[in-house]
């Protein structure tokens, strides 16, 4: 291979599982602006599924010809139906092999290439829904699947099965196969071929799949990798000796070669590098995801490799790069939005003005990489971050953990509000949970253990608020997973009756309710409410939050009378404790509008409930979510009172505001439009009512499925409007 360079440019020959990164420019558009623009574009989905989010890729893939030949044959012999599992320990280059297969499928066989990160449930679900969008799923179908109203995996695989073009789907980093199994995300399809990368080798996880082990490199290929990356550091024979010392692990070779290539003033030879390896301390890596490791496991040698690079940062006046890598190692080995690192809270461990230089140093030395998932992120390799976390000095851990908590805390909305889906929020979830899993956190601490318990409580509070934010954007599944996992993890340190644990359980119950799992939601919320009453008191704000959530479940679960009694007591207590103008008080009063019949509404507080929207405007403003909810519910109340003219005027205005905020297929919008169909029919315009209900029913059938409860109700109303059997409510009061 030959090449030339001009001015200050450099030429590299790259091989093995290398990521070579030079001159990183992060662009002038703020990350927040790009993310906001992406989140607001409801007509498009992130196109990252068409492009592997793995940073720079190897120019030459060493010693993988047999694997590639086998996979190439599989791609060439048929349209689809096969599943290939590339398994091996972390750092062996499984992703690099998958990427080469991905390129072959696109360039040589004209297949559509689709790439999904399967490291956790939230990333897998979001990626697979993006695949469904790529294969033609509509916005409404995708929204319903994301909200949990229809099985997401069924939608994705239905679209893949019907794809007009053959495809290749890569499920990368599937180190927890239970995630694929529990959601039925991994299937065979006549439409294409699936390639999975994982550390889990046991055949029981991959029934029917063709397994291919990806191991360390042979000595000659490993030596060539070092020579490719650092061609002036020594001979092929010297490189072979160092490669053996590094266990021929592609990740270790990448880090070593990148380090040697960066030495300019006083460059090291391969022999010098070997002497420093002899002097370095042995670091045992944490890699519990790998199966069947042998006694010759070379993973502990990676720690020596990256430590030499960190030592060079210290020696060359850039200790901030070491600190930044240790900070990243406290979080998850998943993409982290760059905006998190740009916050002033990072100043507790390194000067904010030096964060850019520190990140650039990590990128230049292949210790991290940039990925774009619609939001620009930094991503570190799991094996590397595990080893860094293990070797971090114990005295540095408290300030690193505290800084990580503060950075994530500042990245979650202080007061989450209803709005469209925001991809940034989901990206934060694995990092918040990773902090709860770190040594010294839940499972390693004891209740009341001073700083550890306080830090755990802080992380749990962030996780709970993040779950609220996810919930209010309609991502109920992620909200449930985040709140439930956080409560379970924190319980080991804080105990099951800690206030923060109970608050997280309450949020879990709310998401279960939105997912339609009424029995589970009711049981969890009753237990939580009862414990909060015993420990905090019946009028504590946390207890009242659980009471409000419980009445929502009861009202939709055929227990209306109990729901009304509970809601009345909640309203009275919130008025006393929080005041009549507090959003929580007004939200509970708005809920009462949905539970009462016409005669009950006419008698309720002398009819003052109908003036609730004006109270909300006075206390909260005309565009506040609670104000819009109160107006929607008032339109419903006017309708059941037999006042269709007022109801029609109100709901038409609400629909316009809803559509601006949520889009036309959001369940809240469809519920409002269903009421509009009824008010139109009640005013004598049955044709408009039928047309609106036909559209609502079609959207619900497409988004939720024909058997969903909401679809059934809409279909019945449509038929009643068509055949004339539907009758509006009679006037029930003045």
Short mmCIF file of N, CA, C and O in Angstrom, two decimals, residues 401-402 405-406 409 432 435-437 440-443 445-466 486-487 489-495 497-504 542:
data_model
loop_
_atom_site.label_atom_id
_atom_site.label_comp_id
_atom_site.label_asym_id
_atom_site.label_seq_id
_atom_site.Cartn_x
_atom_site.Cartn_y
_atom_site.Cartn_z
N UNK A 401 -16.95 10.08 41.47
CA UNK A 401 -18.37 9.70 41.52
C UNK A 401 -19.25 10.92 41.72
O UNK A 401 -20.30 11.07 41.08
N UNK A 402 -18.84 11.80 42.63
CA UNK A 402 -19.64 13.00 42.89
C UNK A 402 -19.74 13.87 41.64
O UNK A 402 -20.80 14.40 41.31
N UNK A 405 -22.11 12.33 39.16
CA UNK A 405 -23.50 12.55 39.57
C UNK A 405 -23.93 13.97 39.20
O UNK A 405 -25.02 14.18 38.64
N UNK A 406 -23.09 14.95 39.50
CA UNK A 406 -23.45 16.34 39.24
C UNK A 406 -23.58 16.61 37.74
O UNK A 406 -24.45 17.38 37.31
N UNK A 409 -26.83 15.01 36.71
CA UNK A 409 -27.91 15.77 37.32
C UNK A 409 -28.21 17.03 36.50
O UNK A 409 -29.36 17.37 36.24
N UNK A 432 -26.43 6.62 34.37
CA UNK A 432 -26.95 6.78 35.73
C UNK A 432 -26.97 5.43 36.44
O UNK A 432 -26.55 5.32 37.60
N UNK A 435 -23.48 4.17 37.57
CA UNK A 435 -22.98 4.73 38.83
C UNK A 435 -23.51 3.95 40.02
O UNK A 435 -22.81 3.79 41.03
N UNK A 436 -24.73 3.48 39.93
CA UNK A 436 -25.29 2.68 41.03
C UNK A 436 -24.66 1.30 41.11
O UNK A 436 -24.72 0.66 42.16
N UNK A 437 -24.06 0.84 40.02
CA UNK A 437 -23.45 -0.49 40.01
C UNK A 437 -21.97 -0.45 40.38
O UNK A 437 -21.37 -1.50 40.59
N UNK A 440 -18.44 0.04 45.68
CA UNK A 440 -18.62 1.06 46.69
C UNK A 440 -20.01 1.65 46.68
O UNK A 440 -20.38 2.40 47.55
N UNK A 441 -20.82 1.27 45.67
CA UNK A 441 -22.20 1.70 45.60
C UNK A 441 -23.10 0.60 46.11
O UNK A 441 -22.70 -0.16 46.97
N UNK A 442 -24.35 0.45 45.63
CA UNK A 442 -25.34 -0.38 46.30
C UNK A 442 -24.91 -1.74 46.78
O UNK A 442 -24.93 -1.99 47.98
N UNK A 443 -24.51 -2.62 45.84
CA UNK A 443 -24.31 -3.99 46.27
C UNK A 443 -23.06 -4.17 47.12
O UNK A 443 -22.85 -5.21 47.71
N UNK A 445 -22.11 -1.66 49.48
CA UNK A 445 -22.20 -0.83 50.67
C UNK A 445 -23.14 -1.41 51.69
O UNK A 445 -23.66 -2.50 51.57
N UNK A 446 -23.35 -0.64 52.76
CA UNK A 446 -24.31 -1.03 53.79
C UNK A 446 -25.19 0.17 54.07
O UNK A 446 -24.78 1.32 53.92
N UNK A 447 -26.40 -0.11 54.50
CA UNK A 447 -27.33 0.97 54.77
C UNK A 447 -26.74 1.92 55.80
O UNK A 447 -26.18 1.52 56.81
N UNK A 448 -26.88 3.23 55.52
CA UNK A 448 -26.37 4.22 56.44
C UNK A 448 -24.87 4.33 56.46
O UNK A 448 -24.30 4.76 57.46
N UNK A 449 -24.18 3.98 55.39
CA UNK A 449 -22.72 3.95 55.40
C UNK A 449 -22.12 5.29 55.01
O UNK A 449 -21.22 5.38 54.20
N UNK A 450 -22.63 6.39 55.57
CA UNK A 450 -22.03 7.69 55.40
C UNK A 450 -22.03 8.14 53.96
O UNK A 450 -23.06 8.23 53.32
N UNK A 451 -20.83 8.50 53.41
CA UNK A 451 -20.71 9.05 52.08
C UNK A 451 -21.30 8.15 51.02
O UNK A 451 -21.94 8.59 50.08
N UNK A 452 -21.08 6.84 51.15
CA UNK A 452 -21.58 5.92 50.14
C UNK A 452 -23.09 5.97 50.05
O UNK A 452 -23.66 6.04 48.97
N UNK A 453 -23.76 5.97 51.20
CA UNK A 453 -25.22 6.04 51.20
C UNK A 453 -25.70 7.38 50.64
O UNK A 453 -26.66 7.44 49.87
N UNK A 454 -25.01 8.47 51.01
CA UNK A 454 -25.42 9.79 50.52
C UNK A 454 -25.24 9.88 49.01
O UNK A 454 -26.11 10.40 48.30
N UNK A 455 -24.11 9.37 48.50
CA UNK A 455 -23.88 9.41 47.06
C UNK A 455 -24.90 8.55 46.33
O UNK A 455 -25.43 8.94 45.28
N UNK A 456 -25.18 7.38 46.88
CA UNK A 456 -26.19 6.52 46.27
C UNK A 456 -27.55 7.21 46.22
O UNK A 456 -28.26 7.12 45.21
N UNK A 457 -27.91 7.89 47.29
CA UNK A 457 -29.18 8.61 47.32
C UNK A 457 -29.21 9.70 46.26
O UNK A 457 -30.24 9.93 45.61
N UNK A 458 -28.08 10.38 46.06
CA UNK A 458 -28.02 11.43 45.03
C UNK A 458 -28.20 10.83 43.64
O UNK A 458 -28.92 11.39 42.80
N UNK A 459 -27.52 9.72 43.37
CA UNK A 459 -27.65 9.07 42.06
C UNK A 459 -29.09 8.61 41.85
O UNK A 459 -29.66 8.76 40.76
N UNK A 460 -29.68 8.03 42.88
CA UNK A 460 -31.05 7.54 42.77
C UNK A 460 -32.01 8.68 42.46
O UNK A 460 -32.94 8.52 41.66
N UNK A 461 -31.79 9.85 43.07
CA UNK A 461 -32.65 10.99 42.80
C UNK A 461 -32.56 11.41 41.33
O UNK A 461 -33.57 11.75 40.70
N UNK A 462 -31.34 11.39 40.78
CA UNK A 462 -31.17 11.72 39.36
C UNK A 462 -31.88 10.68 38.50
O UNK A 462 -32.56 11.02 37.52
N UNK A 463 -31.72 9.40 38.83
CA UNK A 463 -32.35 8.34 38.05
C UNK A 463 -33.87 8.47 38.06
O UNK A 463 -34.54 8.27 37.03
N UNK A 464 -34.43 8.81 39.21
CA UNK A 464 -35.88 8.95 39.32
C UNK A 464 -36.37 10.12 38.49
O UNK A 464 -37.39 10.03 37.78
N UNK A 465 -35.64 11.24 38.56
CA UNK A 465 -36.05 12.40 37.76
C UNK A 465 -35.90 12.11 36.27
O UNK A 465 -36.70 12.56 35.44
N UNK A 466 -34.86 11.35 35.90
CA UNK A 466 -34.71 10.95 34.51
C UNK A 466 -35.88 10.08 34.06
O UNK A 466 -36.39 10.22 32.94
N UNK A 486 -33.11 1.29 38.97
CA UNK A 486 -32.47 2.17 39.96
C UNK A 486 -32.93 1.84 41.37
O UNK A 486 -32.12 1.81 42.31
N UNK A 487 -34.22 1.59 41.55
CA UNK A 487 -34.73 1.25 42.87
C UNK A 487 -34.11 -0.05 43.38
O UNK A 487 -33.71 -0.15 44.55
N UNK A 489 -31.22 -1.45 42.48
CA UNK A 489 -29.80 -1.27 42.75
C UNK A 489 -29.56 -0.49 44.03
O UNK A 489 -28.69 -0.84 44.84
N UNK A 490 -30.31 0.58 44.23
CA UNK A 490 -30.10 1.43 45.40
C UNK A 490 -30.58 0.78 46.69
O UNK A 490 -30.09 1.11 47.78
N UNK A 491 -31.51 -0.15 46.57
CA UNK A 491 -32.08 -0.79 47.76
C UNK A 491 -31.01 -1.50 48.58
O UNK A 491 -31.11 -1.58 49.81
N UNK A 492 -29.96 -2.01 47.93
CA UNK A 492 -28.92 -2.72 48.66
C UNK A 492 -28.18 -1.84 49.63
O UNK A 492 -27.71 -2.31 50.67
N UNK A 493 -28.03 -0.57 49.31
CA UNK A 493 -27.34 0.37 50.20
C UNK A 493 -28.31 1.10 51.11
O UNK A 493 -28.07 1.26 52.30
N UNK A 494 -29.42 1.55 50.54
CA UNK A 494 -30.32 2.43 51.29
C UNK A 494 -31.42 1.69 52.02
O UNK A 494 -32.02 2.25 52.95
N UNK A 495 -31.69 0.47 51.63
CA UNK A 495 -32.77 -0.29 52.24
C UNK A 495 -34.08 -0.08 51.50
O UNK A 495 -34.28 0.94 50.83
N UNK A 497 -37.01 0.73 52.48
CA UNK A 497 -37.93 1.74 52.97
C UNK A 497 -37.34 3.14 52.92
O UNK A 497 -37.88 4.07 53.52
N UNK A 498 -36.23 3.31 52.24
CA UNK A 498 -35.67 4.64 52.06
C UNK A 498 -36.62 5.47 51.21
O UNK A 498 -37.25 4.98 50.27
N UNK A 499 -36.70 6.75 51.53
CA UNK A 499 -37.64 7.62 50.81
C UNK A 499 -37.38 7.62 49.31
O UNK A 499 -38.31 7.56 48.49
N UNK A 500 -36.09 7.69 48.90
CA UNK A 500 -35.77 7.71 47.48
C UNK A 500 -36.13 6.42 46.78
O UNK A 500 -36.58 6.43 45.63
N UNK A 501 -35.93 5.30 47.44
CA UNK A 501 -36.29 4.00 46.86
C UNK A 501 -37.80 3.93 46.65
O UNK A 501 -38.29 3.48 45.60
N UNK A 502 -38.56 4.39 47.63
CA UNK A 502 -40.01 4.36 47.51
C UNK A 502 -40.48 5.28 46.39
O UNK A 502 -41.41 4.94 45.63
N UNK A 503 -39.84 6.45 46.24
CA UNK A 503 -40.22 7.36 45.15
C UNK A 503 -39.96 6.72 43.80
O UNK A 503 -40.76 6.86 42.85
N UNK A 504 -38.84 6.00 43.67
CA UNK A 504 -38.54 5.31 42.41
C UNK A 504 -39.55 4.20 42.15
O UNK A 504 -39.96 3.97 41.00
N UNK A 542 -44.72 12.88 48.99
CA UNK A 542 -44.42 11.62 48.31
C UNK A 542 -45.60 10.66 48.39
O UNK A 542 -45.94 9.98 47.41
#
